[in-house]
XYZ file of C-alpha atoms in Angstrom:
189
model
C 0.000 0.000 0.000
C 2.740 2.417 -0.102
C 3.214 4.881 -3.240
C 5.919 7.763 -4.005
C 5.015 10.200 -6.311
C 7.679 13.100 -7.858
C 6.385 16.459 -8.039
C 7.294 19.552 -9.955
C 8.104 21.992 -7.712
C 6.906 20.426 -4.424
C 9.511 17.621 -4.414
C 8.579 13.703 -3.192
C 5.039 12.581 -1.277
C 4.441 9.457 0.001
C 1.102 7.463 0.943
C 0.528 4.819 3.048
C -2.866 3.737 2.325
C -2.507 2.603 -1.316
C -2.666 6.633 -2.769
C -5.843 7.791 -0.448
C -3.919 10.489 1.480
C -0.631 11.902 0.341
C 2.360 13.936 2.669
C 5.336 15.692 1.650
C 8.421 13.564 2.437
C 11.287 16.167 1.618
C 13.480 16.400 4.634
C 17.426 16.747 2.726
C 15.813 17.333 -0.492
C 17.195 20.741 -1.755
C 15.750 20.801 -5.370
C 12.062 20.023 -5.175
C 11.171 19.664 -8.873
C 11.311 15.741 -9.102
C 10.799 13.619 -12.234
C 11.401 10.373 -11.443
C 11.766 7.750 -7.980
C 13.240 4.297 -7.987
C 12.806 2.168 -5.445
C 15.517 -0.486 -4.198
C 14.029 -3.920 -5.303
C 15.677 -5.945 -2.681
C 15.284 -3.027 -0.071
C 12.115 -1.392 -0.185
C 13.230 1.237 2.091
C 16.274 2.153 -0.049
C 15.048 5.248 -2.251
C 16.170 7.615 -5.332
C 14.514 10.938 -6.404
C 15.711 12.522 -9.715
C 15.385 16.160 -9.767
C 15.802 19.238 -12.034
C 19.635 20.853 -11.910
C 21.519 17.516 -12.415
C 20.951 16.181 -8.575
C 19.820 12.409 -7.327
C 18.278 11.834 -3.554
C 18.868 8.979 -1.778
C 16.776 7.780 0.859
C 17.573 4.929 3.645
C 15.318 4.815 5.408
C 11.804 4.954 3.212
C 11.611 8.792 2.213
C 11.946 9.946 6.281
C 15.201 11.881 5.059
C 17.182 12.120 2.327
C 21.745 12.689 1.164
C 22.864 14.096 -1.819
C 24.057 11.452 -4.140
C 25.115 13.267 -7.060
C 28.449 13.037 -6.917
C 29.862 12.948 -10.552
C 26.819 14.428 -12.081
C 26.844 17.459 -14.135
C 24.145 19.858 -14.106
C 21.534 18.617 -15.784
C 18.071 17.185 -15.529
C 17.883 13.537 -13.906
C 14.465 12.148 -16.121
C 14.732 8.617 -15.201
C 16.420 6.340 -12.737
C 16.810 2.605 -13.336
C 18.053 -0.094 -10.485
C 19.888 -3.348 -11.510
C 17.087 -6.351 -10.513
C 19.813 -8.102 -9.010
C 22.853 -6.113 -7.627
C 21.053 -3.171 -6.361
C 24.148 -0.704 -6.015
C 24.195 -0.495 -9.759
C 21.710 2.498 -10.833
C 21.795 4.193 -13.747
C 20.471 7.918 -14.587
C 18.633 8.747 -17.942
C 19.332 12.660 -18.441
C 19.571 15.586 -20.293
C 23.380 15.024 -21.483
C 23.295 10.999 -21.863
C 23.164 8.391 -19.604
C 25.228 7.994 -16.357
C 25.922 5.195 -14.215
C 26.960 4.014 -10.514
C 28.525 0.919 -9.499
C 28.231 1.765 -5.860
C 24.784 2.545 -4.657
C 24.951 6.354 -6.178
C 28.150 7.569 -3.990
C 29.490 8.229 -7.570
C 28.133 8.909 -11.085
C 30.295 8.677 -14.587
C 29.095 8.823 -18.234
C 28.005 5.931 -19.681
C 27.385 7.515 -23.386
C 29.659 5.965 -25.872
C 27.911 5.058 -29.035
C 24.780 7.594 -27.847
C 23.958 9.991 -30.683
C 21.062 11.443 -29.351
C 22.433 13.522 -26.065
C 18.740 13.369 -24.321
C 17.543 10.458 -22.899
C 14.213 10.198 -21.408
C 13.494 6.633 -20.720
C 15.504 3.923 -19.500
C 14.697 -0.081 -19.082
C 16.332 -3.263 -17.892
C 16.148 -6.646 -19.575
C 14.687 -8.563 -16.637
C 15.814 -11.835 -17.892
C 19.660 -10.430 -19.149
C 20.001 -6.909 -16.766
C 23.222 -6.470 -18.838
C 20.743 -5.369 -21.239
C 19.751 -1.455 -21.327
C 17.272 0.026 -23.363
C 17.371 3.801 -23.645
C 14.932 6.034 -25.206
C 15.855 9.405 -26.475
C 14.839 12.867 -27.671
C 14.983 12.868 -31.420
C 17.199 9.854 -31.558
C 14.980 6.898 -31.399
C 15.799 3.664 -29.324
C 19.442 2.693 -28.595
C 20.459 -0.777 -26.631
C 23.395 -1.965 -24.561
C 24.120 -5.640 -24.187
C 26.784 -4.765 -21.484
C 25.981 -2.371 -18.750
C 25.599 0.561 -20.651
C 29.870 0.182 -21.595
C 28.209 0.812 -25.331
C 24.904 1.059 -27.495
C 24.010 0.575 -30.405
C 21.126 2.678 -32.374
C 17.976 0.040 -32.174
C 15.675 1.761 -34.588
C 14.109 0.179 -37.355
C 11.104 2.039 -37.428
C 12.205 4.614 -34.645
C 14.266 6.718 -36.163
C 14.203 10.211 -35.604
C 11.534 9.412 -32.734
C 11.504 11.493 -29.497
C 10.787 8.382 -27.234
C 9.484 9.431 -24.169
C 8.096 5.817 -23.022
C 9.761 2.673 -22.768
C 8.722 -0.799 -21.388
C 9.872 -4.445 -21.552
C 6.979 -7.303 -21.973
C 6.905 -8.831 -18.871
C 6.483 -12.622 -20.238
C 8.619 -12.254 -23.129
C 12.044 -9.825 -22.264
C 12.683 -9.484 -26.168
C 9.253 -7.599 -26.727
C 10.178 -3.910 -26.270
C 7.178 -1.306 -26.452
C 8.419 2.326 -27.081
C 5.914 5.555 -26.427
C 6.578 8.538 -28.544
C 5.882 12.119 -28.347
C 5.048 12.168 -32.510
C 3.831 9.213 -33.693
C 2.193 6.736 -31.159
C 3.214 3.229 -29.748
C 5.978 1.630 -31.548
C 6.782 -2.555 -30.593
């Protein structure tokens, strides 16, 4: 029954009672314009909040307060967050100048952009079945995938080219069915 919600401009609420009454949850939070929260999925109490200005949140102990964990991030706009299904302390960050990624719970950030043409990414998702396996879905640029931890990608865009893709999800029962939301021109698969 518990729900976060990003807000512009009045940072992260929380609900206990499955979304009937909300509360700000922003104690630590210093940039209140959030677009995204990821959730820990072998922690439930570890969260992430995404915000405006290049900064990312993090949260031990289920929103009560929150660090700075932005080292290595320039300023730019966090837009999505994304947590490994299986080794938690790798994140990575869709923004406004690529995609970055941590290897150690988000004490530090580096680029993870090589082979990116399209500098703003929107929408990131993980290949439950291979999590080596990024998608990333940018403004202008279409799809791109990584088959290794977002080291490289590769343009994945029959179809999508020249898309601004501002959705992104993975079928659930079959991890090779990718579904891609765009600002221009409808559902893609």
């Amino acid at each position: 029954h518990t729900v976060y919600a990003g807000t512009w401009g009045g940072g992260v609420f929380k609900s206990d009672d499955g979304g009937g009454t909300w509360a700000p949850i922003n104690v630590g939070i210093t940039r209140l314009s959030v677009y995204c929260v990821a959730i820990d999925p072998t922690d439930p109490t570890t969260l992430y909040a995404g915000t405006v200005g290049g900064w990312v949140f993090k949260s031990t102990n289920g929103g009560s307060s929150w660090e700075n964990a932005s080292t290595g991030l320039v300023t730019v706009d966090v837009i999505d967050l994304v947590i490994h299904p299986e080794t938690p302390s790798i994140l990575y960050a869709a923004t406004s100048a690529g995609v970055f990624k941590s290897s150690d719970g988000a004490d530090s950030w580096a680029p993870a952009n090589v082979g990116l043409s399209a500098p703003i990414v929107w929408r990131l998702a993980i290949d439950p079945a291979t999590p080596s396996t990024l998608y990333a879905g940018t403004y202008g640029g279409g799809a791109f995938r990584s088959t290794n931890g977002g080291a490289d990608w590769t343009a994945a865009n029959t179809g999508l080219t020249g898309r601004k893709v501002s959705a992104l999800a993975i079928d659930p029962a079959t991890s090779s069915t990718l579904y891609a939301g765009t600002q221009d021109a409808g559902v893609f698969k």
